[in-house]
Amino acid sequence: MNKNGMLVVISGFSGVGKGTAVKKLVEKYDYSLSVSATTRAPRPGEVDGVDYHFKTVEEFEQLIDYNGFIEWAQYVENYYGTPKKFVEDELSKGKNVILEIEVQGAMHIKEQYPDAVLIFITAPDAATLKERLFGRGTEDEKVIAKRLKRAYEETDDMSCYDYLVVNDDLDTCVDDIHSVICAENFKSSRNTDYMKNMKEELATIRSGM
Ligand code: ADP
Ligand code: 5GP
């Protein structure tokens, strides 16, 4: 069946748990995870080259000029971008590539890669989202307020996504994301080569009877 690599975009409100879910997803299943570049400061425990490629504003702007990103965006005062080379290399190997990016970036990806699958991770309710953002303890109240404002704006973009997945129980969320990707792979529109080959093989068998 489908041997072509698929681009899977995962977005979601800040603090909804998409980073946590994506980490588990790539531990449990065979996906290639794109590591983004950002000008945001590392959070405690974040490792350069693993969680993000941490860049200065100058370095990031140079990468934009050199056409090094397949998409980039500004989000709450920082730059974030998806390095082009990794994604193109993995897709050409037939791997399914996960991009964990925000909404503006997701829309740019959809323009360039119409076959990309867009998944939006959401919370059971807004109070849970707020609790998780505060519970993470990595941003002060002012930044949390900005991220919640952005979340409010992003509710209008949810309908642009192909799938909504609720992160209530983490393991269920991870398996739901995997199920969506599997179902996408089984779509007849992604398996035109298989159908063509089957027809040719049957024609050969019939002609020999
Ligand atoms: P995001 O990447 O979406 O900004 P994180 O992955 O950093 O969010 O998660 C935000 C906080 O929510 C973290 O403290 C994380 O441990 C917690 N969290 C994630 N998923 C769940 C879940 N299903 N139930 C409870 N807490 C969760
Ligand atoms: P955080 O600062 O919480 O790690 O990320 C903030 C937002 O930036 C999240 O919504 C995250 O998905 C998004 N993001 C991370 N990497 C990229 C990227 O390469 N491109 C875009 N457009 N957004 C990204």
PDB file of C-alpha atoms and ligand atoms in Angstrom:
ATOM      1  CA  MET A   1       0.000   0.000   0.000  1.00  0.00           C
ATOM      2  CA  ASN A   2       1.032   3.706   0.185  1.00  0.00           C
ATOM      3  CA  LYS A   3       4.832   3.919   0.186  1.00  0.00           C
ATOM      4  CA  ASN A   4       5.037   7.697  -0.118  1.00  0.00           C
ATOM      5  CA  GLY A   5       6.027   9.697   2.930  1.00  0.00           C
ATOM      6  CA  MET A   6       3.237  11.819   4.374  1.00  0.00           C
ATOM      7  CA  LEU A   7       3.557  15.203   6.026  1.00  0.00           C
ATOM      8  CA  VAL A   8       1.577  15.345   9.262  1.00  0.00           C
ATOM      9  CA  VAL A   9       1.046  18.756  10.847  1.00  0.00           C
ATOM     10  CA  ILE A  10       0.145  18.842  14.518  1.00  0.00           C
ATOM     11  CA  SER A  11      -1.008  22.116  16.038  1.00  0.00           C
ATOM     12  CA  GLY A  12      -2.911  23.010  19.164  1.00  0.00           C
ATOM     13  CA  PHE A  13      -3.392  25.609  21.841  1.00  0.00           C
ATOM     14  CA  SER A  14      -0.353  26.506  23.890  1.00  0.00           C
ATOM     15  CA  GLY A  15      -0.274  24.238  26.946  1.00  0.00           C
ATOM     16  CA  VAL A  16      -2.719  21.682  25.534  1.00  0.00           C
ATOM     17  CA  GLY A  17      -0.037  18.997  25.735  1.00  0.00           C
ATOM     18  CA  LYS A  18       0.862  18.618  22.062  1.00  0.00           C
ATOM     19  CA  GLY A  19       4.605  18.600  22.789  1.00  0.00           C
ATOM     20  CA  THR A  20       4.120  15.866  25.389  1.00  0.00           C
ATOM     21  CA  ALA A  21       1.848  13.882  23.052  1.00  0.00           C
ATOM     22  CA  VAL A  22       4.172  14.185  20.043  1.00  0.00           C
ATOM     23  CA  LYS A  23       7.148  13.049  22.120  1.00  0.00           C
ATOM     24  CA  LYS A  24       5.238   9.904  23.147  1.00  0.00           C
ATOM     25  CA  LEU A  25       3.981   9.378  19.610  1.00  0.00           C
ATOM     26  CA  VAL A  26       7.486   9.221  18.130  1.00  0.00           C
ATOM     27  CA  GLU A  27       8.722   7.027  21.005  1.00  0.00           C
ATOM     28  CA  LYS A  28       5.921   4.521  20.415  1.00  0.00           C
ATOM     29  CA  TYR A  29       5.574   4.596  16.624  1.00  0.00           C
ATOM     30  CA  ASP A  30       7.923   4.927  13.647  1.00  0.00           C
ATOM     31  CA  TYR A  31       7.661   8.589  12.648  1.00  0.00           C
ATOM     32  CA  SER A  32      10.296  11.200  11.795  1.00  0.00           C
ATOM     33  CA  LEU A  33       9.955  14.287  13.958  1.00  0.00           C
ATOM     34  CA  SER A  34      11.093  17.601  12.523  1.00  0.00           C
ATOM     35  CA  VAL A  35      13.080  19.721  15.007  1.00  0.00           C
ATOM     36  CA  SER A  36      12.182  23.395  14.541  1.00  0.00           C
ATOM     37  CA  ALA A  37      14.409  26.429  14.874  1.00  0.00           C
ATOM     38  CA  THR A  38      13.370  29.180  17.280  1.00  0.00           C
ATOM     39  CA  THR A  39      14.599  32.424  18.786  1.00  0.00           C
ATOM     40  CA  ARG A  40      12.804  31.642  22.075  1.00  0.00           C
ATOM     41  CA  ALA A  41      15.035  30.983  25.080  1.00  0.00           C
ATOM     42  CA  PRO A  42      15.368  27.307  26.092  1.00  0.00           C
ATOM     43  CA  ARG A  43      13.124  26.177  28.956  1.00  0.00           C
ATOM     44  CA  PRO A  44      14.783  24.275  31.791  1.00  0.00           C
ATOM     45  CA  GLY A  45      15.674  20.819  30.509  1.00  0.00           C
ATOM     46  CA  GLU A  46      15.347  21.697  26.831  1.00  0.00           C
ATOM     47  CA  VAL A  47      18.323  20.587  24.746  1.00  0.00           C
ATOM     48  CA  ASP A  48      19.638  22.372  21.653  1.00  0.00           C
ATOM     49  CA  GLY A  49      19.178  20.185  18.572  1.00  0.00           C
ATOM     50  CA  VAL A  50      16.718  17.895  20.378  1.00  0.00           C
ATOM     51  CA  ASP A  51      13.810  20.092  21.453  1.00  0.00           C
ATOM     52  CA  TYR A  52      14.644  22.989  19.140  1.00  0.00           C
ATOM     53  CA  HIS A  53      17.585  24.447  17.256  1.00  0.00           C
ATOM     54  CA  PHE A  54      17.970  27.578  19.381  1.00  0.00           C
ATOM     55  CA  LYS A  55      19.012  30.594  17.279  1.00  0.00           C
ATOM     56  CA  THR A  56      19.658  34.287  17.715  1.00  0.00           C
ATOM     57  CA  VAL A  57      17.396  36.653  15.782  1.00  0.00           C
ATOM     58  CA  GLU A  58      20.297  37.367  13.393  1.00  0.00           C
ATOM     59  CA  GLU A  59      20.926  33.654  12.751  1.00  0.00           C
ATOM     60  CA  PHE A  60      17.229  33.019  12.201  1.00  0.00           C
ATOM     61  CA  GLU A  61      16.843  35.924   9.767  1.00  0.00           C
ATOM     62  CA  GLN A  62      19.861  34.681   7.838  1.00  0.00           C
ATOM     63  CA  LEU A  63      18.212  31.264   7.489  1.00  0.00           C
ATOM     64  CA  ILE A  64      15.074  32.965   6.158  1.00  0.00           C
ATOM     65  CA  ASP A  65      17.213  34.801   3.577  1.00  0.00           C
ATOM     66  CA  TYR A  66      18.947  31.565   2.554  1.00  0.00           C
ATOM     67  CA  ASN A  67      15.555  29.904   1.989  1.00  0.00           C
ATOM     68  CA  GLY A  68      16.349  27.380   4.728  1.00  0.00           C
ATOM     69  CA  PHE A  69      12.763  26.984   5.976  1.00  0.00           C
ATOM     70  CA  ILE A  70       9.712  25.386   4.376  1.00  0.00           C
ATOM     71  CA  GLU A  71       7.688  27.686   6.619  1.00  0.00           C
ATOM     72  CA  TRP A  72       8.331  30.106   9.427  1.00  0.00           C
ATOM     73  CA  ALA A  73       6.168  32.347  11.590  1.00  0.00           C
ATOM     74  CA  GLN A  74       6.263  34.790  14.455  1.00  0.00           C
ATOM     75  CA  TYR A  75       4.430  33.582  17.531  1.00  0.00           C
ATOM     76  CA  VAL A  76       4.120  35.679  20.707  1.00  0.00           C
ATOM     77  CA  GLU A  77       7.272  37.728  20.017  1.00  0.00           C
ATOM     78  CA  ASN A  78       9.539  34.902  18.799  1.00  0.00           C
ATOM     79  CA  TYR A  79      10.421  33.343  15.465  1.00  0.00           C
ATOM     80  CA  TYR A  80       9.754  29.643  14.796  1.00  0.00           C
ATOM     81  CA  GLY A  81      10.600  27.776  11.577  1.00  0.00           C
ATOM     82  CA  THR A  82      10.756  24.317  10.015  1.00  0.00           C
ATOM     83  CA  PRO A  83      14.152  23.515   8.440  1.00  0.00           C
ATOM     84  CA  LYS A  84      13.646  22.472   4.829  1.00  0.00           C
ATOM     85  CA  LYS A  85      16.394  19.878   4.345  1.00  0.00           C
ATOM     86  CA  PHE A  86      15.334  17.376   7.026  1.00  0.00           C
ATOM     87  CA  VAL A  87      11.714  17.326   5.862  1.00  0.00           C
ATOM     88  CA  GLU A  88      12.594  16.889   2.185  1.00  0.00           C
ATOM     89  CA  ASP A  89      15.154  14.141   2.946  1.00  0.00           C
ATOM     90  CA  GLU A  90      12.756  12.158   5.165  1.00  0.00           C
ATOM     91  CA  LEU A  91       9.831  12.438   2.725  1.00  0.00           C
ATOM     92  CA  SER A  92      12.049  11.220  -0.108  1.00  0.00           C
ATOM     93  CA  LYS A  93      12.894   8.145   2.034  1.00  0.00           C
ATOM     94  CA  GLY A  94       9.145   7.447   2.318  1.00  0.00           C
ATOM     95  CA  LYS A  95       8.958   8.364   6.010  1.00  0.00           C
ATOM     96  CA  ASN A  96       5.923   9.986   7.609  1.00  0.00           C
ATOM     97  CA  VAL A  97       7.148  13.313   8.978  1.00  0.00           C
ATOM     98  CA  ILE A  98       5.588  15.049  11.978  1.00  0.00           C
ATOM     99  CA  LEU A  99       5.675  18.853  12.206  1.00  0.00           C
ATOM    100  CA  GLU A 100       4.552  20.304  15.525  1.00  0.00           C
ATOM    101  CA  ILE A 101       3.854  23.904  14.476  1.00  0.00           C
ATOM    102  CA  GLU A 102       1.407  26.724  15.074  1.00  0.00           C
ATOM    103  CA  VAL A 103      -1.544  27.727  12.918  1.00  0.00           C
ATOM    104  CA  GLN A 104       0.029  30.261  10.487  1.00  0.00           C
ATOM    105  CA  GLY A 105       2.795  27.764   9.686  1.00  0.00           C
ATOM    106  CA  ALA A 106       0.231  24.968   9.225  1.00  0.00           C
ATOM    107  CA  MET A 107      -1.616  27.068   6.640  1.00  0.00           C
ATOM    108  CA  HIS A 108       1.636  27.705   4.740  1.00  0.00           C
ATOM    109  CA  ILE A 109       2.337  23.970   4.710  1.00  0.00           C
ATOM    110  CA  LYS A 110      -1.143  23.214   3.348  1.00  0.00           C
ATOM    111  CA  GLU A 111      -0.513  25.662   0.473  1.00  0.00           C
ATOM    112  CA  GLN A 112       2.802  24.028  -0.436  1.00  0.00           C
ATOM    113  CA  TYR A 113       1.854  20.420   0.335  1.00  0.00           C
ATOM    114  CA  PRO A 114      -1.887  19.998  -0.348  1.00  0.00           C
ATOM    115  CA  ASP A 115      -1.628  16.298   0.628  1.00  0.00           C
ATOM    116  CA  ALA A 116      -0.431  17.138   4.157  1.00  0.00           C
ATOM    117  CA  VAL A 117      -2.717  15.973   6.973  1.00  0.00           C
ATOM    118  CA  LEU A 118      -3.576  18.655   9.505  1.00  0.00           C
ATOM    119  CA  ILE A 119      -4.430  17.600  13.071  1.00  0.00           C
ATOM    120  CA  PHE A 120      -5.430  20.059  15.799  1.00  0.00           C
ATOM    121  CA  ILE A 121      -4.955  18.934  19.399  1.00  0.00           C
ATOM    122  CA  THR A 122      -7.465  20.436  21.760  1.00  0.00           C
ATOM    123  CA  ALA A 123      -8.354  20.146  25.457  1.00  0.00           C
ATOM    124  CA  PRO A 124     -11.523  18.742  27.039  1.00  0.00           C
ATOM    125  CA  ASP A 125     -12.406  22.354  28.021  1.00  0.00           C
ATOM    126  CA  ALA A 126     -10.880  25.837  28.442  1.00  0.00           C
ATOM    127  CA  ALA A 127     -10.407  25.530  32.228  1.00  0.00           C
ATOM    128  CA  THR A 128      -8.238  22.437  31.712  1.00  0.00           C
ATOM    129  CA  LEU A 129      -6.157  24.331  29.152  1.00  0.00           C
ATOM    130  CA  LYS A 130      -5.566  27.224  31.561  1.00  0.00           C
ATOM    131  CA  GLU A 131      -4.694  24.761  34.355  1.00  0.00           C
ATOM    132  CA  ARG A 132      -2.097  23.015  32.151  1.00  0.00           C
ATOM    133  CA  LEU A 133      -0.504  26.301  31.074  1.00  0.00           C
ATOM    134  CA  PHE A 134      -0.137  27.444  34.684  1.00  0.00           C
ATOM    135  CA  GLY A 135       0.784  23.913  35.815  1.00  0.00           C
ATOM    136  CA  ARG A 136       3.723  23.747  33.392  1.00  0.00           C
ATOM    137  CA  GLY A 137       5.199  26.703  35.269  1.00  0.00           C
ATOM    138  CA  THR A 138       7.462  27.816  32.425  1.00  0.00           C
ATOM    139  CA  GLU A 139       5.898  31.209  31.621  1.00  0.00           C
ATOM    140  CA  ASP A 140       4.971  34.154  33.798  1.00  0.00           C
ATOM    141  CA  GLU A 141       1.373  35.362  34.043  1.00  0.00           C
ATOM    142  CA  LYS A 142       1.880  38.060  31.384  1.00  0.00           C
ATOM    143  CA  VAL A 143       3.085  35.557  28.776  1.00  0.00           C
ATOM    144  CA  ILE A 144       0.342  33.087  29.760  1.00  0.00           C
ATOM    145  CA  ALA A 145      -2.242  35.840  29.175  1.00  0.00           C
ATOM    146  CA  LYS A 146      -0.792  36.440  25.685  1.00  0.00           C
ATOM    147  CA  ARG A 147      -0.840  32.707  24.923  1.00  0.00           C
ATOM    148  CA  LEU A 148      -4.471  32.429  26.084  1.00  0.00           C
ATOM    149  CA  LYS A 149      -5.378  35.409  23.871  1.00  0.00           C
ATOM    150  CA  ARG A 150      -3.690  33.622  20.960  1.00  0.00           C
ATOM    151  CA  ALA A 151      -5.610  30.430  21.864  1.00  0.00           C
ATOM    152  CA  TYR A 152      -8.873  32.404  21.706  1.00  0.00           C
ATOM    153  CA  GLU A 153      -7.921  33.640  18.215  1.00  0.00           C
ATOM    154  CA  GLU A 154      -6.903  30.134  17.156  1.00  0.00           C
ATOM    155  CA  THR A 155     -10.394  28.740  17.854  1.00  0.00           C
ATOM    156  CA  ASP A 156     -11.384  30.338  14.503  1.00  0.00           C
ATOM    157  CA  ASP A 157      -8.689  28.309  12.731  1.00  0.00           C
ATOM    158  CA  MET A 158      -9.694  24.904  14.103  1.00  0.00           C
ATOM    159  CA  SER A 159     -12.122  24.348  11.224  1.00  0.00           C
ATOM    160  CA  CYS A 160      -9.207  24.588   8.723  1.00  0.00           C
ATOM    161  CA  TYR A 161      -7.792  21.356  10.160  1.00  0.00           C
ATOM    162  CA  ASP A 162      -8.678  17.897   8.860  1.00  0.00           C
ATOM    163  CA  TYR A 163      -9.022  16.372  12.347  1.00  0.00           C
ATOM    164  CA  LEU A 164      -9.519  17.504  15.940  1.00  0.00           C
ATOM    165  CA  VAL A 165      -8.066  15.232  18.622  1.00  0.00           C
ATOM    166  CA  VAL A 166      -8.859  15.852  22.299  1.00  0.00           C
ATOM    167  CA  ASN A 167      -5.966  15.435  24.722  1.00  0.00           C
ATOM    168  CA  ASP A 168      -7.810  14.245  27.829  1.00  0.00           C
ATOM    169  CA  ASP A 169      -6.051  10.970  28.635  1.00  0.00           C
ATOM    170  CA  LEU A 170      -2.541  11.262  27.171  1.00  0.00           C
ATOM    171  CA  ASP A 171      -2.165   7.643  25.970  1.00  0.00           C
ATOM    172  CA  THR A 172      -5.558   7.745  24.266  1.00  0.00           C
ATOM    173  CA  CYS A 173      -4.589  11.007  22.567  1.00  0.00           C
ATOM    174  CA  VAL A 174      -1.344   9.469  21.259  1.00  0.00           C
ATOM    175  CA  ASP A 175      -3.169   6.412  19.908  1.00  0.00           C
ATOM    176  CA  ASP A 176      -5.886   8.606  18.359  1.00  0.00           C
ATOM    177  CA  ILE A 177      -3.245  10.608  16.459  1.00  0.00           C
ATOM    178  CA  HIS A 178      -1.692   7.358  15.228  1.00  0.00           C
ATOM    179  CA  SER A 179      -5.135   6.046  14.147  1.00  0.00           C
ATOM    180  CA  VAL A 180      -5.785   9.210  12.128  1.00  0.00           C
ATOM    181  CA  ILE A 181      -2.447   8.836  10.328  1.00  0.00           C
ATOM    182  CA  CYS A 182      -3.082   5.129   9.638  1.00  0.00           C
ATOM    183  CA  ALA A 183      -6.555   5.865   8.241  1.00  0.00           C
ATOM    184  CA  GLU A 184      -5.107   8.568   5.997  1.00  0.00           C
ATOM    185  CA  ASN A 185      -2.592   6.073   4.637  1.00  0.00           C
ATOM    186  CA  PHE A 186      -5.397   3.683   3.684  1.00  0.00           C
ATOM    187  CA  LYS A 187      -7.251   6.308   1.604  1.00  0.00           C
ATOM    188  CA  SER A 188      -7.735   5.109  -1.980  1.00  0.00           C
ATOM    189  CA  SER A 189      -6.536   8.528  -3.205  1.00  0.00           C
ATOM    190  CA  ARG A 190      -3.139   7.846  -1.574  1.00  0.00           C
ATOM    191  CA  ASN A 191      -2.924   4.396  -3.157  1.00  0.00           C
ATOM    192  CA  THR A 192      -3.262   5.075  -6.869  1.00  0.00           C
ATOM    193  CA  ASP A 193      -0.004   3.207  -7.648  1.00  0.00           C
ATOM    194  CA  TYR A 194      -1.242   0.136  -5.796  1.00  0.00           C
ATOM    195  CA  MET A 195      -4.531   0.148  -7.735  1.00  0.00           C
ATOM    196  CA  LYS A 196      -2.729   0.591 -11.049  1.00  0.00           C
ATOM    197  CA  ASN A 197      -0.308  -2.263 -10.281  1.00  0.00           C
ATOM    198  CA  MET A 198      -3.144  -4.564  -9.209  1.00  0.00           C
ATOM    199  CA  LYS A 199      -4.930  -3.932 -12.489  1.00  0.00           C
ATOM    200  CA  GLU A 200      -1.764  -4.620 -14.498  1.00  0.00           C
ATOM    201  CA  GLU A 201      -1.027  -7.811 -12.528  1.00  0.00           C
ATOM    202  CA  LEU A 202      -4.569  -9.099 -13.041  1.00  0.00           C
ATOM    203  CA  ALA A 203      -4.339  -8.324 -16.744  1.00  0.00           C
ATOM    204  CA  THR A 204      -1.116 -10.378 -16.943  1.00  0.00           C
ATOM    205  CA  ILE A 205      -2.660 -13.306 -15.030  1.00  0.00           C
ATOM    206  CA  ARG A 206      -5.770 -13.259 -17.200  1.00  0.00           C
ATOM    207  CA  SER A 207      -3.776 -13.177 -20.433  1.00  0.00           C
ATOM    208  CA  GLY A 208      -1.908 -16.319 -19.338  1.00  0.00           C
ATOM    209  CA  MET A 209      -5.129 -18.319 -18.677  1.00  0.00           C
TER     210      MET A 209
HETATM  211  P1  ADP B   1       2.234  22.293  24.545  1.00  0.00           P
HETATM  212  O1  ADP B   1       3.409  21.626  23.874  1.00  0.00           O
HETATM  213  O2  ADP B   1       0.948  22.022  23.855  1.00  0.00           O
HETATM  214  O3  ADP B   1       2.438  23.759  24.803  1.00  0.00           O
HETATM  215  P2  ADP B   1       3.035  20.673  26.861  1.00  0.00           P
HETATM  216  O4  ADP B   1       3.279  19.374  26.173  1.00  0.00           O
HETATM  217  O5  ADP B   1       4.226  21.467  27.305  1.00  0.00           O
HETATM  218  O6  ADP B   1       2.070  21.610  25.981  1.00  0.00           O
HETATM  219  O7  ADP B   1       2.083  20.366  28.098  1.00  0.00           O
HETATM  220  C1  ADP B   1       1.621  21.392  28.969  1.00  0.00           C
HETATM  221  C2  ADP B   1       1.447  20.794  30.362  1.00  0.00           C
HETATM  222  O8  ADP B   1       0.330  19.884  30.362  1.00  0.00           O
HETATM  223  C3  ADP B   1       2.659  20.005  30.828  1.00  0.00           C
HETATM  224  O9  ADP B   1       2.875  20.275  32.206  1.00  0.00           O
HETATM  225  C4  ADP B   1       2.242  18.539  30.597  1.00  0.00           C
HETATM  226  O10 ADP B   1       2.886  17.661  31.500  1.00  0.00           O
HETATM  227  C5  ADP B   1       0.733  18.597  30.855  1.00  0.00           C
HETATM  228  N1  ADP B   1      -0.054  17.601  30.125  1.00  0.00           N
HETATM  229  C6  ADP B   1       0.094  17.228  28.837  1.00  0.00           C
HETATM  230  N2  ADP B   1      -0.845  16.319  28.488  1.00  0.00           N
HETATM  231  C7  ADP B   1      -1.590  16.089  29.582  1.00  0.00           C
HETATM  232  C8  ADP B   1      -2.717  15.250  29.864  1.00  0.00           C
HETATM  233  N3  ADP B   1      -3.264  14.460  28.938  1.00  0.00           N
HETATM  234  N4  ADP B   1      -3.256  15.292  31.095  1.00  0.00           N
HETATM  235  C9  ADP B   1      -2.729  16.107  32.051  1.00  0.00           C
HETATM  236  N5  ADP B   1      -1.659  16.928  31.852  1.00  0.00           N
HETATM  237  C10 ADP B   1      -1.097  16.938  30.638  1.00  0.00           C
HETATM  238  P1  5GP B   2       6.630  26.846  22.391  1.00  0.00           P
HETATM  239  O1  5GP B   2       7.292  28.181  22.632  1.00  0.00           O
HETATM  240  O2  5GP B   2       5.508  26.591  23.378  1.00  0.00           O
HETATM  241  O3  5GP B   2       7.597  25.710  22.298  1.00  0.00           O
HETATM  242  O4  5GP B   2       5.933  26.921  20.956  1.00  0.00           O
HETATM  243  C1  5GP B   2       5.068  27.973  20.645  1.00  0.00           C
HETATM  244  C2  5GP B   2       4.306  27.649  19.385  1.00  0.00           C
HETATM  245  O5  5GP B   2       5.193  27.589  18.270  1.00  0.00           O
HETATM  246  C3  5GP B   2       3.610  26.293  19.434  1.00  0.00           C
HETATM  247  O6  5GP B   2       2.294  26.453  18.927  1.00  0.00           O
HETATM  248  C4  5GP B   2       4.434  25.428  18.527  1.00  0.00           C
HETATM  249  O7  5GP B   2       3.666  24.409  17.894  1.00  0.00           O
HETATM  250  C5  5GP B   2       4.878  26.455  17.503  1.00  0.00           C
HETATM  251  N1  5GP B   2       6.040  26.044  16.717  1.00  0.00           N
HETATM  252  C6  5GP B   2       7.079  25.269  17.087  1.00  0.00           C
HETATM  253  N2  5GP B   2       7.910  25.084  16.058  1.00  0.00           N
HETATM  254  C7  5GP B   2       7.391  25.755  15.005  1.00  0.00           C
HETATM  255  C8  5GP B   2       7.790  25.914  13.631  1.00  0.00           C
HETATM  256  O8  5GP B   2       8.798  25.421  13.152  1.00  0.00           O
HETATM  257  N3  5GP B   2       6.986  26.697  12.841  1.00  0.00           N
HETATM  258  C9  5GP B   2       5.851  27.271  13.299  1.00  0.00           C
HETATM  259  N4  5GP B   2       5.126  27.992  12.433  1.00  0.00           N
HETATM  260  N5  5GP B   2       5.449  27.124  14.575  1.00  0.00           N
HETATM  261  C10 5GP B   2       6.198  26.364  15.415  1.00  0.00           C
END
